[in-house]
mmCIF file of N, CA and C and ligand atoms in Angstrom:
data_model
loop_
_atom_site.group_PDB
_atom_site.id
_atom_site.type_symbol
_atom_site.label_atom_id
_atom_site.label_comp_id
_atom_site.label_asym_id
_atom_site.label_seq_id
_atom_site.Cartn_x
_atom_site.Cartn_y
_atom_site.Cartn_z
ATOM 1 N N MET A 2 0.832 -1.203 0.000
ATOM 2 C CA MET A 2 0.000 0.000 0.000
ATOM 3 C C MET A 2 0.864 1.250 0.000
ATOM 4 N N ARG A 3 1.893 1.216 0.793
ATOM 5 C CA ARG A 3 2.796 2.359 0.868
ATOM 6 C C ARG A 3 3.455 2.629 -0.492
ATOM 7 N N THR A 4 3.864 1.576 -1.156
ATOM 8 C CA THR A 4 4.532 1.720 -2.449
ATOM 9 C C THR A 4 3.591 2.321 -3.495
ATOM 10 N N ARG A 5 2.340 1.877 -3.502
ATOM 11 C CA ARG A 5 1.388 2.371 -4.512
ATOM 12 C C ARG A 5 1.113 3.865 -4.313
ATOM 13 N N LEU A 6 1.132 4.323 -3.074
ATOM 14 C CA LEU A 6 0.910 5.754 -2.828
ATOM 15 C C LEU A 6 2.069 6.609 -3.354
ATOM 16 N N LEU A 7 3.254 6.051 -3.338
ATOM 17 C CA LEU A 7 4.430 6.814 -3.780
ATOM 18 C C LEU A 7 4.456 7.033 -5.292
ATOM 19 N N VAL A 8 3.861 6.127 -6.039
ATOM 20 C CA VAL A 8 3.945 6.233 -7.501
ATOM 21 C C VAL A 8 3.299 7.509 -8.061
ATOM 22 N N PRO A 9 2.055 7.853 -7.678
ATOM 23 C CA PRO A 9 1.476 9.087 -8.219
ATOM 24 C C PRO A 9 2.283 10.320 -7.838
ATOM 25 N N ALA A 10 2.862 10.328 -6.632
ATOM 26 C CA ALA A 10 3.655 11.479 -6.204
ATOM 27 C C ALA A 10 4.854 11.665 -7.124
ATOM 28 N N ALA A 11 5.503 10.578 -7.460
ATOM 29 C CA ALA A 11 6.680 10.658 -8.327
ATOM 30 C C ALA A 11 6.281 11.161 -9.722
ATOM 31 N N VAL A 12 5.137 10.733 -10.208
ATOM 32 C CA VAL A 12 4.672 11.172 -11.524
ATOM 33 C C VAL A 12 4.405 12.678 -11.513
ATOM 34 N N SER A 13 3.809 13.182 -10.430
ATOM 35 C CA SER A 13 3.513 14.605 -10.337
ATOM 36 C C SER A 13 4.779 15.443 -10.373
ATOM 37 N N VAL A 14 5.797 15.012 -9.635
ATOM 38 C CA VAL A 14 7.062 15.756 -9.620
ATOM 39 C C VAL A 14 7.642 15.814 -11.022
ATOM 40 N N GLY A 15 7.584 14.713 -11.723
ATOM 41 C CA GLY A 15 8.114 14.677 -13.084
ATOM 42 C C GLY A 15 7.378 15.638 -13.997
ATOM 43 N N ALA A 16 6.076 15.702 -13.872
ATOM 44 C CA ALA A 16 5.272 16.580 -14.716
ATOM 45 C C ALA A 16 5.612 18.048 -14.455
ATOM 46 N N LEU A 17 5.833 18.400 -13.184
ATOM 47 C CA LEU A 17 6.186 19.772 -12.838
ATOM 48 C C LEU A 17 7.519 20.177 -13.443
ATOM 49 N N LEU A 18 8.479 19.268 -13.387
ATOM 50 C CA LEU A 18 9.805 19.574 -13.923
ATOM 51 C C LEU A 18 9.740 19.818 -15.424
ATOM 52 N N VAL A 19 8.921 19.052 -16.104
ATOM 53 C CA VAL A 19 8.793 19.212 -17.552
ATOM 54 C C VAL A 19 8.110 20.537 -17.885
ATOM 55 N N ALA A 20 7.110 20.936 -17.065
ATOM 56 C CA ALA A 20 6.317 22.131 -17.375
ATOM 57 C C ALA A 20 7.035 23.429 -17.025
ATOM 58 N N SER A 21 8.016 23.393 -16.127
ATOM 59 C CA SER A 21 8.616 24.622 -15.620
ATOM 60 C C SER A 21 9.395 25.468 -16.633
ATOM 61 N N PRO A 22 10.286 24.917 -17.447
ATOM 62 C CA PRO A 22 11.114 25.773 -18.302
ATOM 63 C C PRO A 22 10.337 26.729 -19.209
ATOM 64 N N PRO A 23 9.285 26.318 -19.921
ATOM 65 C CA PRO A 23 8.565 27.279 -20.768
ATOM 66 C C PRO A 23 7.925 28.405 -19.951
ATOM 67 N N ALA A 24 7.430 28.106 -18.753
ATOM 68 C CA ALA A 24 6.794 29.126 -17.920
ATOM 69 C C ALA A 24 7.809 30.197 -17.536
ATOM 70 N N LEU A 25 9.029 29.797 -17.216
ATOM 71 C CA LEU A 25 10.059 30.754 -16.832
ATOM 72 C C LEU A 25 10.472 31.613 -18.025
ATOM 73 N N ALA A 26 10.579 31.014 -19.181
ATOM 74 C CA ALA A 26 11.023 31.732 -20.367
ATOM 75 C C ALA A 26 10.021 32.792 -20.804
ATOM 76 N N ALA A 27 8.751 32.617 -20.477
ATOM 77 C CA ALA A 27 7.707 33.532 -20.920
ATOM 78 C C ALA A 27 7.676 34.838 -20.139
ATOM 79 N N GLY A 28 8.373 34.928 -19.005
ATOM 80 C CA GLY A 28 8.369 36.150 -18.209
ATOM 81 C C GLY A 28 7.108 36.268 -17.395
ATOM 82 N N PRO A 29 6.923 37.419 -16.731
ATOM 83 C CA PRO A 29 5.745 37.574 -15.870
ATOM 84 C C PRO A 29 4.449 37.552 -16.683
ATOM 85 N N ALA A 30 3.393 37.052 -16.083
ATOM 86 C CA ALA A 30 2.098 36.995 -16.761
ATOM 87 C C ALA A 30 1.602 38.394 -17.111
ATOM 88 N N ILE A 31 1.811 39.330 -16.194
ATOM 89 C CA ILE A 31 1.391 40.714 -16.414
ATOM 90 C C ILE A 31 2.630 41.538 -16.720
ATOM 91 N N GLN A 32 2.631 42.151 -17.892
ATOM 92 C CA GLN A 32 3.826 42.871 -18.341
ATOM 93 C C GLN A 32 3.520 44.288 -18.797
ATOM 94 N N ILE A 33 4.491 45.181 -18.546
ATOM 95 C CA ILE A 33 4.448 46.523 -19.134
ATOM 96 C C ILE A 33 4.942 46.351 -20.569
ATOM 97 N N THR A 34 4.109 46.681 -21.558
ATOM 98 C CA THR A 34 4.514 46.434 -22.942
ATOM 99 C C THR A 34 4.857 47.711 -23.715
ATOM 100 N N LYS A 35 4.398 48.870 -23.226
ATOM 101 C CA LYS A 35 4.707 50.114 -23.952
ATOM 102 C C LYS A 35 4.541 51.304 -23.011
ATOM 103 N N ILE A 36 5.430 52.279 -23.172
ATOM 104 C CA ILE A 36 5.279 53.562 -22.468
ATOM 105 C C ILE A 36 5.334 54.656 -23.516
ATOM 106 N N TYR A 37 4.244 55.398 -23.662
ATOM 107 C CA TYR A 37 4.267 56.570 -24.549
ATOM 108 C C TYR A 37 4.523 57.759 -23.643
ATOM 109 N N TYR A 38 5.803 58.169 -23.556
ATOM 110 C CA TYR A 38 6.192 59.125 -22.522
ATOM 111 C C TYR A 38 6.237 60.577 -22.955
ATOM 112 N N ASP A 39 6.394 60.833 -24.262
ATOM 113 C CA ASP A 39 6.452 62.218 -24.728
ATOM 114 C C ASP A 39 5.245 62.486 -25.604
ATOM 115 N N SER A 40 4.176 62.958 -24.988
ATOM 116 C CA SER A 40 2.936 63.176 -25.735
ATOM 117 C C SER A 40 3.172 64.192 -26.851
ATOM 118 N N PRO A 41 2.452 64.038 -27.971
ATOM 119 C CA PRO A 41 2.667 64.886 -29.146
ATOM 120 C C PRO A 41 2.437 66.378 -28.844
ATOM 121 N N GLY A 42 3.198 67.219 -29.513
ATOM 122 C CA GLY A 42 3.046 68.667 -29.350
ATOM 123 C C GLY A 42 3.701 69.162 -28.073
ATOM 124 N N LYS A 43 3.414 70.423 -27.738
ATOM 125 C CA LYS A 43 3.993 71.014 -26.536
ATOM 126 C C LYS A 43 3.321 70.455 -25.287
ATOM 127 N N ASP A 44 4.082 70.446 -24.215
ATOM 128 C CA ASP A 44 3.525 69.983 -22.937
ATOM 129 C C ASP A 44 2.728 71.119 -22.287
ATOM 130 N N THR A 45 1.476 71.244 -22.718
ATOM 131 C CA THR A 45 0.622 72.335 -22.251
ATOM 132 C C THR A 45 -0.144 71.974 -20.979
ATOM 133 N N ARG A 46 -0.053 70.722 -20.582
ATOM 134 C CA ARG A 46 -0.791 70.194 -19.417
ATOM 135 C C ARG A 46 -2.303 70.156 -19.654
ATOM 136 N N SER A 47 -2.746 70.296 -20.901
ATOM 137 C CA SER A 47 -4.176 70.109 -21.174
ATOM 138 C C SER A 47 -4.498 68.637 -20.905
ATOM 139 N N ASN A 48 -5.753 68.353 -20.625
ATOM 140 C CA ASN A 48 -6.115 66.966 -20.318
ATOM 141 C C ASN A 48 -5.855 66.048 -21.515
ATOM 142 N N THR A 49 -6.081 66.592 -22.723
ATOM 143 C CA THR A 49 -5.817 65.812 -23.935
ATOM 144 C C THR A 49 -4.340 65.448 -24.033
ATOM 145 N N SER A 50 -3.492 66.426 -23.736
ATOM 146 C CA SER A 50 -2.048 66.180 -23.790
ATOM 147 C C SER A 50 -1.615 65.213 -22.691
ATOM 148 N N LEU A 51 -2.174 65.383 -21.507
ATOM 149 C CA LEU A 51 -1.842 64.467 -20.403
ATOM 150 C C LEU A 51 -2.254 63.031 -20.743
ATOM 151 N N ASN A 52 -3.404 62.900 -21.386
ATOM 152 C CA ASN A 52 -3.890 61.557 -21.708
ATOM 153 C C ASN A 52 -3.179 60.926 -22.902
ATOM 154 N N ALA A 53 -2.387 61.742 -23.617
ATOM 155 C CA ALA A 53 -1.569 61.184 -24.698
ATOM 156 C C ALA A 53 -0.297 60.547 -24.142
ATOM 157 N N GLU A 54 -0.087 60.695 -22.862
ATOM 158 C CA GLU A 54 0.943 59.933 -22.142
ATOM 159 C C GLU A 54 0.244 58.700 -21.607
ATOM 160 N N TYR A 55 0.794 57.524 -21.916
ATOM 161 C CA TYR A 55 0.120 56.325 -21.424
ATOM 162 C C TYR A 55 1.052 55.132 -21.320
ATOM 163 N N VAL A 56 0.588 54.149 -20.606
ATOM 164 C CA VAL A 56 1.332 52.896 -20.441
ATOM 165 C C VAL A 56 0.395 51.753 -20.799
ATOM 166 N N TRP A 57 0.936 50.786 -21.511
ATOM 167 C CA TRP A 57 0.184 49.559 -21.799
ATOM 168 C C TRP A 57 0.606 48.472 -20.830
ATOM 169 N N ILE A 58 -0.363 47.778 -20.290
ATOM 170 C CA ILE A 58 -0.089 46.626 -19.433
ATOM 171 C C ILE A 58 -0.869 45.446 -19.991
ATOM 172 N N LYS A 59 -0.146 44.361 -20.264
ATOM 173 C CA LYS A 59 -0.769 43.204 -20.913
ATOM 174 C C LYS A 59 -0.759 41.968 -20.026
ATOM 175 N N ASN A 60 -1.863 41.272 -20.055
ATOM 176 C CA ASN A 60 -1.937 39.945 -19.432
ATOM 177 C C ASN A 60 -1.569 38.923 -20.503
ATOM 178 N N THR A 61 -0.351 38.425 -20.426
ATOM 179 C CA THR A 61 0.146 37.497 -21.450
ATOM 180 C C THR A 61 -0.253 36.050 -21.170
ATOM 181 N N SER A 62 -0.937 35.838 -20.050
ATOM 182 C CA SER A 62 -1.294 34.467 -19.673
ATOM 183 C C SER A 62 -2.643 34.058 -20.275
ATOM 184 N N SER A 63 -3.029 32.819 -20.027
ATOM 185 C CA SER A 63 -4.292 32.303 -20.550
ATOM 186 C C SER A 63 -5.396 32.354 -19.501
ATOM 187 N N LYS A 64 -5.143 33.092 -18.409
ATOM 188 C CA LYS A 64 -6.144 33.213 -17.347
ATOM 189 C C LYS A 64 -6.343 34.675 -16.971
ATOM 190 N N THR A 65 -7.548 35.021 -16.532
ATOM 191 C CA THR A 65 -7.804 36.348 -15.989
ATOM 192 C C THR A 65 -6.954 36.530 -14.733
ATOM 193 N N VAL A 66 -6.345 37.706 -14.602
ATOM 194 C CA VAL A 66 -5.512 37.978 -13.432
ATOM 195 C C VAL A 66 -6.059 39.197 -12.694
ATOM 196 N N ALA A 67 -6.317 39.041 -11.410
ATOM 197 C CA ALA A 67 -6.769 40.158 -10.574
ATOM 198 C C ALA A 67 -5.570 41.023 -10.223
ATOM 199 N N VAL A 68 -5.689 42.318 -10.457
ATOM 200 C CA VAL A 68 -4.587 43.244 -10.154
ATOM 201 C C VAL A 68 -5.016 44.272 -9.099
ATOM 202 N N THR A 69 -6.017 43.933 -8.361
ATOM 203 C CA THR A 69 -6.511 44.808 -7.296
ATOM 204 C C THR A 69 -5.383 45.159 -6.325
ATOM 205 N N GLY A 70 -5.196 46.451 -6.109
ATOM 206 C CA GLY A 70 -4.161 46.903 -5.175
ATOM 207 C C GLY A 70 -2.759 46.943 -5.763
ATOM 208 N N TRP A 71 -2.618 46.528 -7.028
ATOM 209 C CA TRP A 71 -1.309 46.608 -7.689
ATOM 210 C C TRP A 71 -1.003 48.077 -7.966
ATOM 211 N N THR A 72 0.294 48.394 -8.145
ATOM 212 C CA THR A 72 0.676 49.782 -8.394
ATOM 213 C C THR A 72 1.575 49.899 -9.622
ATOM 214 N N LEU A 73 1.444 51.035 -10.293
ATOM 215 C CA LEU A 73 2.338 51.413 -11.385
ATOM 216 C C LEU A 73 2.999 52.712 -10.948
ATOM 217 N N ALA A 74 4.325 52.749 -10.952
ATOM 218 C CA ALA A 74 5.024 53.947 -10.474
ATOM 219 C C ALA A 74 6.161 54.323 -11.400
ATOM 220 N N ASP A 75 6.513 55.621 -11.390
ATOM 221 C CA ASP A 75 7.682 56.084 -12.133
ATOM 222 C C ASP A 75 8.866 56.153 -11.171
ATOM 223 N N ALA A 76 9.995 56.654 -11.656
ATOM 224 C CA ALA A 76 11.197 56.715 -10.816
ATOM 225 C C ALA A 76 11.053 57.769 -9.714
ATOM 226 N N SER A 77 10.135 58.727 -9.888
ATOM 227 C CA SER A 77 9.913 59.779 -8.881
ATOM 228 C C SER A 77 8.811 59.397 -7.897
ATOM 229 N N ARG A 78 8.392 58.166 -7.958
ATOM 230 C CA ARG A 78 7.407 57.616 -7.033
ATOM 231 C C ARG A 78 5.991 58.206 -7.183
ATOM 232 N N HIS A 79 5.678 58.727 -8.368
ATOM 233 C CA HIS A 79 4.268 58.968 -8.664
ATOM 234 C C HIS A 79 3.683 57.571 -8.756
ATOM 235 N N ARG A 80 2.534 57.360 -8.159
ATOM 236 C CA ARG A 80 2.026 55.993 -8.082
ATOM 237 C C ARG A 80 0.539 55.907 -8.414
ATOM 238 N N TYR A 81 0.212 55.020 -9.355
ATOM 239 C CA TYR A 81 -1.188 54.702 -9.651
ATOM 240 C C TYR A 81 -1.514 53.378 -8.965
ATOM 241 N N THR A 82 -2.612 53.343 -8.227
ATOM 242 C CA THR A 82 -3.025 52.106 -7.563
ATOM 243 C C THR A 82 -4.296 51.587 -8.204
ATOM 244 N N PHE A 83 -4.278 50.320 -8.615
ATOM 245 C CA PHE A 83 -5.473 49.728 -9.211
ATOM 246 C C PHE A 83 -6.558 49.547 -8.168
ATOM 247 N N PRO A 84 -7.799 49.916 -8.526
ATOM 248 C CA PRO A 84 -8.945 49.594 -7.672
ATOM 249 C C PRO A 84 -9.259 48.105 -7.870
ATOM 250 N N ALA A 85 -10.413 47.640 -7.413
ATOM 251 C CA ALA A 85 -10.847 46.262 -7.674
ATOM 252 C C ALA A 85 -10.909 46.093 -9.190
ATOM 253 N N PHE A 86 -9.995 45.282 -9.738
ATOM 254 C CA PHE A 86 -9.853 45.231 -11.188
ATOM 255 C C PHE A 86 -9.166 43.939 -11.616
ATOM 256 N N SER A 87 -9.583 43.433 -12.767
ATOM 257 C CA SER A 87 -8.955 42.238 -13.333
ATOM 258 C C SER A 87 -8.663 42.475 -14.807
ATOM 259 N N ILE A 88 -7.614 41.837 -15.301
ATOM 260 C CA ILE A 88 -7.277 41.905 -16.717
ATOM 261 C C ILE A 88 -7.516 40.523 -17.330
ATOM 262 N N PRO A 89 -8.431 40.442 -18.310
ATOM 263 C CA PRO A 89 -8.719 39.144 -18.937
ATOM 264 C C PRO A 89 -7.501 38.596 -19.674
ATOM 265 N N ALA A 90 -7.512 37.297 -19.904
ATOM 266 C CA ALA A 90 -6.427 36.607 -20.609
ATOM 267 C C ALA A 90 -6.141 37.266 -21.949
ATOM 268 N N GLY A 91 -4.881 37.564 -22.200
ATOM 269 C CA GLY A 91 -4.461 38.085 -23.494
ATOM 270 C C GLY A 91 -4.777 39.548 -23.757
ATOM 271 N N LYS A 92 -5.425 40.228 -22.809
ATOM 272 C CA LYS A 92 -5.855 41.612 -23.036
ATOM 273 C C LYS A 92 -4.806 42.629 -22.578
ATOM 274 N N THR A 93 -4.800 43.759 -23.270
ATOM 275 C CA THR A 93 -3.944 44.879 -22.912
ATOM 276 C C THR A 93 -4.820 46.020 -22.417
ATOM 277 N N ILE A 94 -4.437 46.628 -21.304
ATOM 278 C CA ILE A 94 -5.154 47.809 -20.824
ATOM 279 C C ILE A 94 -4.232 49.021 -20.911
ATOM 280 N N THR A 95 -4.833 50.196 -20.978
ATOM 281 C CA THR A 95 -4.084 51.447 -21.103
ATOM 282 C C THR A 95 -4.293 52.283 -19.855
ATOM 283 N N ILE A 96 -3.206 52.784 -19.293
ATOM 284 C CA ILE A 96 -3.303 53.695 -18.155
ATOM 285 C C ILE A 96 -2.846 55.071 -18.630
ATOM 286 N N ARG A 97 -3.811 55.983 -18.721
ATOM 287 C CA ARG A 97 -3.516 57.334 -19.207
ATOM 288 C C ARG A 97 -3.301 58.271 -18.013
ATOM 289 N N THR A 98 -2.428 59.269 -18.213
ATOM 290 C CA THR A 98 -2.015 60.141 -17.105
ATOM 291 C C THR A 98 -3.117 61.069 -16.613
ATOM 292 N N GLY A 99 -3.930 61.592 -17.527
ATOM 293 C CA GLY A 99 -4.917 62.600 -17.155
ATOM 294 C C GLY A 99 -6.206 62.025 -16.598
ATOM 295 N N SER A 100 -7.267 62.816 -16.725
ATOM 296 C CA SER A 100 -8.561 62.443 -16.161
ATOM 297 C C SER A 100 -9.496 61.896 -17.230
ATOM 298 N N GLY A 101 -10.457 61.096 -16.812
ATOM 299 C CA GLY A 101 -11.446 60.529 -17.713
ATOM 300 C C GLY A 101 -12.251 59.480 -16.978
ATOM 301 N N LYS A 102 -13.129 58.814 -17.742
ATOM 302 C CA LYS A 102 -13.978 57.787 -17.145
ATOM 303 C C LYS A 102 -13.311 56.422 -17.335
ATOM 304 N N SER A 103 -12.805 55.871 -16.252
ATOM 305 C CA SER A 103 -12.113 54.590 -16.333
ATOM 306 C C SER A 103 -13.077 53.464 -16.650
ATOM 307 N N GLY A 104 -12.645 52.541 -17.507
ATOM 308 C CA GLY A 104 -13.459 51.385 -17.866
ATOM 309 C C GLY A 104 -12.624 50.122 -17.848
ATOM 310 N N THR A 105 -13.067 49.112 -18.589
ATOM 311 C CA THR A 105 -12.387 47.823 -18.560
ATOM 312 C C THR A 105 -11.073 47.832 -19.335
ATOM 313 N N SER A 106 -10.952 48.738 -20.324
ATOM 314 C CA SER A 106 -9.724 48.719 -21.116
ATOM 315 C C SER A 106 -8.847 49.948 -20.921
ATOM 316 N N THR A 107 -9.403 51.026 -20.396
ATOM 317 C CA THR A 107 -8.628 52.242 -20.164
ATOM 318 C C THR A 107 -8.842 52.746 -18.751
ATOM 319 N N ARG A 108 -7.736 53.000 -18.064
ATOM 320 C CA ARG A 108 -7.785 53.556 -16.713
ATOM 321 C C ARG A 108 -7.166 54.948 -16.746
ATOM 322 N N TYR A 109 -7.730 55.861 -15.979
ATOM 323 C CA TYR A 109 -7.202 57.222 -15.918
ATOM 324 C C TYR A 109 -6.583 57.485 -14.550
ATOM 325 N N TRP A 110 -5.332 57.967 -14.588
ATOM 326 C CA TRP A 110 -4.562 58.219 -13.367
ATOM 327 C C TRP A 110 -5.134 59.436 -12.626
ATOM 328 N N GLY A 111 -5.644 60.435 -13.401
ATOM 329 C CA GLY A 111 -6.230 61.616 -12.776
ATOM 330 C C GLY A 111 -5.223 62.674 -12.360
ATOM 331 N N MET A 112 -4.049 62.661 -13.000
ATOM 332 C CA MET A 112 -3.013 63.635 -12.660
ATOM 333 C C MET A 112 -3.242 64.968 -13.381
ATOM 334 N N GLY A 113 -2.791 66.060 -12.755
ATOM 335 C CA GLY A 113 -2.864 67.381 -13.370
ATOM 336 C C GLY A 113 -1.548 67.768 -14.028
ATOM 337 N N ASN A 114 -0.566 66.893 -13.908
ATOM 338 C CA ASN A 114 0.724 67.129 -14.546
ATOM 339 C C ASN A 114 1.261 65.802 -15.091
ATOM 340 N N TYR A 115 2.296 65.905 -15.917
ATOM 341 C CA TYR A 115 2.854 64.712 -16.547
ATOM 342 C C TYR A 115 3.540 63.795 -15.531
ATOM 343 N N VAL A 116 3.511 62.531 -15.815
ATOM 344 C CA VAL A 116 4.190 61.552 -14.968
ATOM 345 C C VAL A 116 5.506 61.112 -15.613
ATOM 346 N N TRP A 117 5.444 60.790 -16.898
ATOM 347 C CA TRP A 117 6.588 60.156 -17.570
ATOM 348 C C TRP A 117 7.512 61.207 -18.167
ATOM 349 N N ASN A 118 8.736 61.237 -17.671
ATOM 350 C CA ASN A 118 9.743 62.188 -18.155
ATOM 351 C C ASN A 118 9.948 61.992 -19.653
ATOM 352 N N ASN A 119 10.236 63.104 -20.343
ATOM 353 C CA ASN A 119 10.399 63.021 -21.794
ATOM 354 C C ASN A 119 11.770 62.510 -22.213
ATOM 355 N N ASP A 120 12.678 62.354 -21.255
ATOM 356 C CA ASP A 120 14.018 61.874 -21.611
ATOM 357 C C ASP A 120 14.318 60.475 -21.046
ATOM 358 N N ARG A 121 14.136 60.306 -19.755
ATOM 359 C CA ARG A 121 14.435 58.987 -19.180
ATOM 360 C C ARG A 121 13.575 58.758 -17.934
ATOM 361 N N ASP A 122 13.236 57.518 -17.730
ATOM 362 C CA ASP A 122 12.418 57.160 -16.567
ATOM 363 C C ASP A 122 12.349 55.636 -16.474
ATOM 364 N N THR A 123 11.775 55.168 -15.389
ATOM 365 C CA THR A 123 11.555 53.737 -15.220
ATOM 366 C C THR A 123 10.144 53.514 -14.704
ATOM 367 N N ALA A 124 9.409 52.635 -15.359
ATOM 368 C CA ALA A 124 8.076 52.242 -14.892
ATOM 369 C C ALA A 124 8.207 50.927 -14.125
ATOM 370 N N SER A 125 7.616 50.894 -12.946
ATOM 371 C CA SER A 125 7.657 49.675 -12.125
ATOM 372 C C SER A 125 6.245 49.241 -11.786
ATOM 373 N N LEU A 126 5.966 47.967 -12.022
ATOM 374 C CA LEU A 126 4.667 47.384 -11.703
ATOM 375 C C LEU A 126 4.839 46.437 -10.525
ATOM 376 N N ARG A 127 4.113 46.704 -9.458
ATOM 377 C CA ARG A 127 4.213 45.881 -8.247
ATOM 378 C C ARG A 127 2.851 45.314 -7.877
ATOM 379 N N ASN A 128 2.877 44.143 -7.279
ATOM 380 C CA ASN A 128 1.603 43.564 -6.844
ATOM 381 C C ASN A 128 1.180 44.180 -5.516
ATOM 382 N N ALA A 129 0.041 43.752 -5.002
ATOM 383 C CA ALA A 129 -0.515 44.374 -3.798
ATOM 384 C C ALA A 129 0.401 44.200 -2.592
ATOM 385 N N GLY A 130 1.268 43.195 -2.639
ATOM 386 C CA GLY A 130 2.211 42.972 -1.548
ATOM 387 C C GLY A 130 3.505 43.752 -1.722
ATOM 388 N N GLY A 131 3.610 44.525 -2.796
ATOM 389 C CA GLY A 131 4.796 45.335 -3.029
ATOM 390 C C GLY A 131 5.894 44.628 -3.801
ATOM 391 N N LYS A 132 5.634 43.399 -4.241
ATOM 392 C CA LYS A 132 6.653 42.648 -4.996
ATOM 393 C C LYS A 132 6.733 43.171 -6.423
ATOM 394 N N LEU A 133 7.960 43.399 -6.901
ATOM 395 C CA LEU A 133 8.150 43.874 -8.271
ATOM 396 C C LEU A 133 7.775 42.776 -9.261
ATOM 397 N N ILE A 134 6.802 43.083 -10.139
ATOM 398 C CA ILE A 134 6.347 42.120 -11.132
ATOM 399 C C ILE A 134 7.043 42.346 -12.461
ATOM 400 N N ASP A 135 7.150 43.624 -12.862
ATOM 401 C CA ASP A 135 7.806 43.944 -14.127
ATOM 402 C C ASP A 135 8.256 45.400 -14.091
ATOM 403 N N SER A 136 9.266 45.717 -14.875
ATOM 404 C CA SER A 136 9.687 47.109 -14.988
ATOM 405 C C SER A 136 10.160 47.364 -16.409
ATOM 406 N N CYS A 137 10.181 48.640 -16.783
ATOM 407 C CA CYS A 137 10.622 49.027 -18.122
ATOM 408 C C CYS A 137 11.277 50.400 -18.023
ATOM 409 N N SER A 138 12.487 50.516 -18.563
ATOM 410 C CA SER A 138 13.219 51.783 -18.528
ATOM 411 C C SER A 138 13.451 52.302 -19.942
ATOM 412 N N TYR A 139 13.596 53.626 -20.043
ATOM 413 C CA TYR A 139 13.966 54.220 -21.331
ATOM 414 C C TYR A 139 14.911 55.376 -21.075
ATOM 415 N N ASN A 140 15.651 55.743 -22.124
ATOM 416 C CA ASN A 140 16.618 56.825 -22.006
ATOM 417 C C ASN A 140 16.882 57.361 -23.405
ATOM 418 N N SER A 141 15.936 58.138 -23.917
ATOM 419 C CA SER A 141 16.082 58.697 -25.259
ATOM 420 C C SER A 141 15.090 59.825 -25.490
ATOM 421 N N THR A 142 15.565 60.911 -26.142
ATOM 422 C CA THR A 142 14.654 61.988 -26.559
ATOM 423 C C THR A 142 14.417 61.905 -28.060
ATOM 424 N N LYS A 143 15.007 60.902 -28.698
ATOM 425 C CA LYS A 143 14.873 60.769 -30.152
ATOM 426 C C LYS A 143 13.521 60.172 -30.553
ATOM 427 N N VAL A 144 12.942 59.420 -29.646
ATOM 428 C CA VAL A 144 11.634 58.831 -29.908
ATOM 429 C C VAL A 144 10.711 59.193 -28.752
ATOM 430 N N SER A 145 9.406 59.006 -28.953
ATOM 431 C CA SER A 145 8.422 59.429 -27.964
ATOM 432 C C SER A 145 7.873 58.286 -27.132
ATOM 433 N N TYR A 146 8.252 57.074 -27.499
ATOM 434 C CA TYR A 146 7.702 55.936 -26.772
ATOM 435 C C TYR A 146 8.720 54.819 -26.681
ATOM 436 N N LYS A 147 8.435 53.884 -25.807
ATOM 437 C CA LYS A 147 9.309 52.732 -25.630
ATOM 438 C C LYS A 147 8.448 51.472 -25.698
ATOM 439 N N ILE A 148 8.851 50.540 -26.561
ATOM 440 C CA ILE A 148 8.227 49.230 -26.579
ATOM 441 C C ILE A 148 9.039 48.356 -25.615
ATOM 442 N N CYS A 149 8.368 47.818 -24.612
ATOM 443 C CA CYS A 149 9.096 47.076 -23.582
ATOM 444 C C CYS A 149 9.147 45.576 -23.898
HETATM 445 CA CA1 LIG B 208 5.994 63.193 -20.686
#
């Protein structure tokens, strides 16, 4: 009886070892995929201009992921905190700097000034426990956005 119980356990361990390498290679399930940091035209601080600054966050996994309490921050510690919110499998959401009506695909930070520096900055995505999930840095004035 003891021997028969050990067999399924050994099979499970083997299955986990086989499944692990592709999961690690894929990176975090929730990723920062783009930062549009230098909104077009002059930085007039109009709401339209503020909202032309944005970050894309994608759920690259095959499952809905709850991001309630997660934060997106720049290097100067401006911080957006997600309310009760989930990102469906494979979907990308946009976090815009200015004000607007937040929905399932676009969230508005509600800032009255720009968050993302036009030359260099780092975006950090942390879970509700403060663990770093993903980050993306840029350092260029030649382009207006960074594909992460
Ligand atoms: Ca900017």
